[in-house]
Short mmCIF file of C-alpha atoms in Angstrom, two decimals:
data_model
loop_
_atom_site.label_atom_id
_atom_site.label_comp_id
_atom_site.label_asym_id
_atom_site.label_seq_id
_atom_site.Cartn_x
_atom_site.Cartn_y
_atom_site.Cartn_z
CA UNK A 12 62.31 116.35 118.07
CA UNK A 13 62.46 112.83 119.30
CA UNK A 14 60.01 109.83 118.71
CA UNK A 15 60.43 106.63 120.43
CA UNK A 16 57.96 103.21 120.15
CA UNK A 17 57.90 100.32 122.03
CA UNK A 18 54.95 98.00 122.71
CA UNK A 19 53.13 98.86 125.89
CA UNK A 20 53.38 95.61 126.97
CA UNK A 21 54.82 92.03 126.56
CA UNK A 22 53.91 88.50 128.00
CA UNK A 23 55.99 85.71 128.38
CA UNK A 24 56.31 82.09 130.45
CA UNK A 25 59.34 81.53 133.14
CA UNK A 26 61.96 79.95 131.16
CA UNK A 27 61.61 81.57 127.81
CA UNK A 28 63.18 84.02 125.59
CA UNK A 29 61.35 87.54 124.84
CA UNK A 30 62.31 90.37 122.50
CA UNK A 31 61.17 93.62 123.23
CA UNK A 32 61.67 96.40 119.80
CA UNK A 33 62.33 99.91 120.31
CA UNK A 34 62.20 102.66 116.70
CA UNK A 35 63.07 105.98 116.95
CA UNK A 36 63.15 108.70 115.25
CA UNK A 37 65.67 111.80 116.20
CA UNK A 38 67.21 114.11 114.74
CA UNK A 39 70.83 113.09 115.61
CA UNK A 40 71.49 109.59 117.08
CA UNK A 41 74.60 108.37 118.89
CA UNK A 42 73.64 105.66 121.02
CA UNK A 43 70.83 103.51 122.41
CA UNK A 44 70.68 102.66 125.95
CA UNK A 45 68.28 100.21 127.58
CA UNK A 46 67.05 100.64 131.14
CA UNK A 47 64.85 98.34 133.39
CA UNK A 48 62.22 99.65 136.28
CA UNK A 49 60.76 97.72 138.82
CA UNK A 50 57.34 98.83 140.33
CA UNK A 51 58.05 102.04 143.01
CA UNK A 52 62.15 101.55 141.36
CA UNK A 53 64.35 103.90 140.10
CA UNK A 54 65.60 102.83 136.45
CA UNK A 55 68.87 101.22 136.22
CA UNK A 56 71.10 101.05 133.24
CA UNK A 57 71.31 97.61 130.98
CA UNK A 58 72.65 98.23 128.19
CA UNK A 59 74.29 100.85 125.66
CA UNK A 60 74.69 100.11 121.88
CA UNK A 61 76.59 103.03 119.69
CA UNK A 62 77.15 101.00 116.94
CA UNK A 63 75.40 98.12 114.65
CA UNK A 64 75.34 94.87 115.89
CA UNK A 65 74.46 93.05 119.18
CA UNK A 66 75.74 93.48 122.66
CA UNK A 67 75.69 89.97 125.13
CA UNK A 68 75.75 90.64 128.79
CA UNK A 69 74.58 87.57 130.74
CA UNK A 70 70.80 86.78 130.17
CA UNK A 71 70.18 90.32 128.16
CA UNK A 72 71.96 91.09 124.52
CA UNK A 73 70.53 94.40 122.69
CA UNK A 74 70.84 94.98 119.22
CA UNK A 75 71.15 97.85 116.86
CA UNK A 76 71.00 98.71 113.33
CA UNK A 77 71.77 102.37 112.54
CA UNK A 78 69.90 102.20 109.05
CA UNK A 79 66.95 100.85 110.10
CA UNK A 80 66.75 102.99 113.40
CA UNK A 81 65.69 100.03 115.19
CA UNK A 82 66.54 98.21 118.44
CA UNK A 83 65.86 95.64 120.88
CA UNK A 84 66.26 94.16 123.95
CA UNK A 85 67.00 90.16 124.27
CA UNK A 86 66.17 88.61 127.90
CA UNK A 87 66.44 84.96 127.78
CA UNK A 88 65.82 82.24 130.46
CA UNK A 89 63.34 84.36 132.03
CA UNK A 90 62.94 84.95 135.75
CA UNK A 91 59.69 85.76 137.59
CA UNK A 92 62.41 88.85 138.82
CA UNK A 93 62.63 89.89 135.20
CA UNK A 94 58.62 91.35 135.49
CA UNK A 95 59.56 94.80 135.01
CA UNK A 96 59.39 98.05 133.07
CA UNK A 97 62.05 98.15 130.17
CA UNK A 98 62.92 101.34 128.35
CA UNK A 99 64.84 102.28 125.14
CA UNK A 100 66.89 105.61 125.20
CA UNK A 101 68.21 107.19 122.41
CA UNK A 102 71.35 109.75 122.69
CA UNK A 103 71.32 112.50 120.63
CA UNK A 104 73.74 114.71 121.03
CA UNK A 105 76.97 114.42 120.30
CA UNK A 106 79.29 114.77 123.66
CA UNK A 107 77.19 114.93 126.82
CA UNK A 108 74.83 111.43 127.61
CA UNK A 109 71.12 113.08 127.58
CA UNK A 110 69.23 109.91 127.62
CA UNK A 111 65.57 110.26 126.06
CA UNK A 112 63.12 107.82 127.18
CA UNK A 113 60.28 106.08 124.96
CA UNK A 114 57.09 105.19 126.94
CA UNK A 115 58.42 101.72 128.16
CA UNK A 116 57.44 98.07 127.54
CA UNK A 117 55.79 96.40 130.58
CA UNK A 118 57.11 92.44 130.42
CA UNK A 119 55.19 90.45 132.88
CA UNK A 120 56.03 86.69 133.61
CA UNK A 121 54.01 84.26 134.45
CA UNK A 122 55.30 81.31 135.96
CA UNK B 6 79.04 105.16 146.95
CA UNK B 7 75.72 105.96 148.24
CA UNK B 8 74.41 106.36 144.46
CA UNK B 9 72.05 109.23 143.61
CA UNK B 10 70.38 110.38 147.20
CA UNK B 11 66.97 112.19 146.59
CA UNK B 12 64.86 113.45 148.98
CA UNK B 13 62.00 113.46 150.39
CA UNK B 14 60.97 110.04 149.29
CA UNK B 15 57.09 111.57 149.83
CA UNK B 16 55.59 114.28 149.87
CA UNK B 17 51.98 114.90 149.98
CA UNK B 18 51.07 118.71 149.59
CA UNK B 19 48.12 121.16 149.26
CA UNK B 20 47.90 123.19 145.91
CA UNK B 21 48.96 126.57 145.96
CA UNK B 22 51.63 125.05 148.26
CA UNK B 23 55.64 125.65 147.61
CA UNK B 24 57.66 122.01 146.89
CA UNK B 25 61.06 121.80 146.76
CA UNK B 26 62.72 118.52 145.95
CA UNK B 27 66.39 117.68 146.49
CA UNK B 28 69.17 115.87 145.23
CA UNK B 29 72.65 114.91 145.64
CA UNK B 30 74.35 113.74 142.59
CA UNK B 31 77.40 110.62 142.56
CA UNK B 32 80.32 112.07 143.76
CA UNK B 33 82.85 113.13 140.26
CA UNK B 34 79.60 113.07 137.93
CA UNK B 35 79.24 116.21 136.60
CA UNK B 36 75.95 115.77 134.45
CA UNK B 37 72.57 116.23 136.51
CA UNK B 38 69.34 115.93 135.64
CA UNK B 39 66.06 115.91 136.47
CA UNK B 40 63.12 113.75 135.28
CA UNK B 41 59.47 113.70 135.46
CA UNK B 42 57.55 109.98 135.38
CA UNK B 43 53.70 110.33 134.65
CA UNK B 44 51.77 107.12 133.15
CA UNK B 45 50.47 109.59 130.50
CA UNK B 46 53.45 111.13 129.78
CA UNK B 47 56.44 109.31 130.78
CA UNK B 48 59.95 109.53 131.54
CA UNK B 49 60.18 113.31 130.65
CA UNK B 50 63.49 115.24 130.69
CA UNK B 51 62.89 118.44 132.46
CA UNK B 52 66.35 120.04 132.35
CA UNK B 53 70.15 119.25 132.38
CA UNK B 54 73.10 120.58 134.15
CA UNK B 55 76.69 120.37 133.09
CA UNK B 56 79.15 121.58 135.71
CA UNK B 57 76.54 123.20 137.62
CA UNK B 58 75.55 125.32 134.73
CA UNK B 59 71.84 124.77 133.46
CA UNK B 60 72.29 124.17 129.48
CA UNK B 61 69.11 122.73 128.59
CA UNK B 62 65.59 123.70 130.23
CA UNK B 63 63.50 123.39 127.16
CA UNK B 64 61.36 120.45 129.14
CA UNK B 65 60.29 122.16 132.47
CA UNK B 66 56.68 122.81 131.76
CA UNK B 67 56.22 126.09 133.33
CA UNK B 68 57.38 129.44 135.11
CA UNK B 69 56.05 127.23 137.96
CA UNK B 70 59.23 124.85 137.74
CA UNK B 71 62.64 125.92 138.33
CA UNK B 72 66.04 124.23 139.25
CA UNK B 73 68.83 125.45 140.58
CA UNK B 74 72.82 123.75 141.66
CA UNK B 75 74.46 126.05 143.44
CA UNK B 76 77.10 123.28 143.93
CA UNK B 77 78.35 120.13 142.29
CA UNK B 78 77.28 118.47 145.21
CA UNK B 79 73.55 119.62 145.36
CA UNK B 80 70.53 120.34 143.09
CA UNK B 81 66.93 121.64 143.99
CA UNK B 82 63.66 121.30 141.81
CA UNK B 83 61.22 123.75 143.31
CA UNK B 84 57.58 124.03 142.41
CA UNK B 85 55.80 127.25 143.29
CA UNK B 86 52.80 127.33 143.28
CA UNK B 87 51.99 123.51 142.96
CA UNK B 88 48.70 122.22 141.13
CA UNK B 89 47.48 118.52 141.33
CA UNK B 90 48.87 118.02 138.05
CA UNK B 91 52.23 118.35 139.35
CA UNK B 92 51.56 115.08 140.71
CA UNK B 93 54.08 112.63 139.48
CA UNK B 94 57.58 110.73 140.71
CA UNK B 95 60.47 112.87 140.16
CA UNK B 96 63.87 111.59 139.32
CA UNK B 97 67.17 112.98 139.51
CA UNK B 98 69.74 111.50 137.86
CA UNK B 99 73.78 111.98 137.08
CA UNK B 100 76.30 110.71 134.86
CA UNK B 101 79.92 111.33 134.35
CA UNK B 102 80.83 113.79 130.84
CA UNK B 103 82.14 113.61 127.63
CA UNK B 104 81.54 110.90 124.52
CA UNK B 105 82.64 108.11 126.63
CA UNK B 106 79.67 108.22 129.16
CA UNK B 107 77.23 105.93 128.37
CA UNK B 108 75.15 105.28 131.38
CA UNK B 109 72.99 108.00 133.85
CA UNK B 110 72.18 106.72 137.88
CA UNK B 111 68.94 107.13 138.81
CA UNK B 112 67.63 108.59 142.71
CA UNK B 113 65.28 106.55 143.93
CA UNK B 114 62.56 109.34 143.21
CA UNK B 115 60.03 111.57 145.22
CA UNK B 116 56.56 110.76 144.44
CA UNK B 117 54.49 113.89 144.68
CA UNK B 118 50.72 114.53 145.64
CA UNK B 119 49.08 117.78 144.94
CA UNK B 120 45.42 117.37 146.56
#
């Protein structure tokens, strides 16, 4: 089976930089994705890190390292818009993209 | 692309009641699946298509639950008979195939209430 953790929830000012970790446990791993989920969204896709080593895109990098089955998620210059849900996702299974979700981190921002 | 089109958006139904939830996948993905969002449980995977075919089921709860896609174009989540803790959103969600899909597309969701 498949364990995923992730604090239930983060604070953070506008302006500032927040990490949010994600550790999993599966049984295979290929991948971790990142997904965000604004209240009544759907989730939409961040980011996707196969191998070690951090991924930039704009304000949000993510990071992975394989041997320590660990993860996170990098927003910086935070945004009131940024108050959402974030989940990690791990892949495993070689081939097809089955994401499996952890529980989520709620980030709220406070002006 | 319209994205992932779910529907209904609502629904609000008596237990005992039949449900049937629907989606349309992005046009050319040919993974589908369907998700179950609860605040005590999650983002559950409830089962995955591939080319129509149903290869993993292992997370629909019950006999209650099946899913069908009789075309790649078209997917159905039916609940019969539905109990009030069937109440959750449902997602559907599709992504292309193969090792160098990396991303699924989420429906907007139904959000179900069995009273």
């Amino acid at each position: 089976g498949q364990s995923l953790e992730q604090p239930s929830e983060v604070t953070a000012v506008e302006g500032a930089i927040v990490q949010i970790n994600c550790t999993y446990q599966t049984s295979g791993f290929y991948g971790l994705s990142w997904y965000q989920q604004h209240d009544g969204g759907a989730p939409t896709f961040l980011s996707y890190n196969a191998l070690d080593g951090l991924e930039e895109t704009g304000r949000f990098s993510s990071f992975l390292s394989r041997s320590d089955s660990y993860g996170y998620l990098l927003l910086q210059e935070l945004q009131m818009k940024d108050s959402a849900s974030y989940f990690c996702a791990v892949r495993d299974r070689k081939g097809s993209y089955i994401p499996t979700f952890g529980r989520g981190t709620s980030l709220i921002v406070h002006p | 692309d319209a994205g992932v089109i779910q529907s209904p958006r609502h629904e609000v139904t008596e237990m005992g009641q039949e449900v049937t939830l629907r989606c349309k996948p992005i046009s050319g993905h040919n993974s589908l699946f369907w998700y179950r969002q609860t605040m005590m449980r999650g983002l559950e995977l409830l089962i995955y298509f591939n080319n129509n075919v149903p290869i993993d089921d292992s997370g629909m709860p019950e006999d209650r639950f099946s899913a069908k896609m009789p075309n790649a174009s078209f997917s159905t989540l039916k609940i019969q008979p539905s109990e009030p803790r069937d109440s959750a959103v449902y997602f559907c969600a599709s992504s292309t195939d193969g090792q160098g899909s990396t991303e699924a597309f989420f429906g907007q969701g139904t959000r179900l209430t069995v009273v």
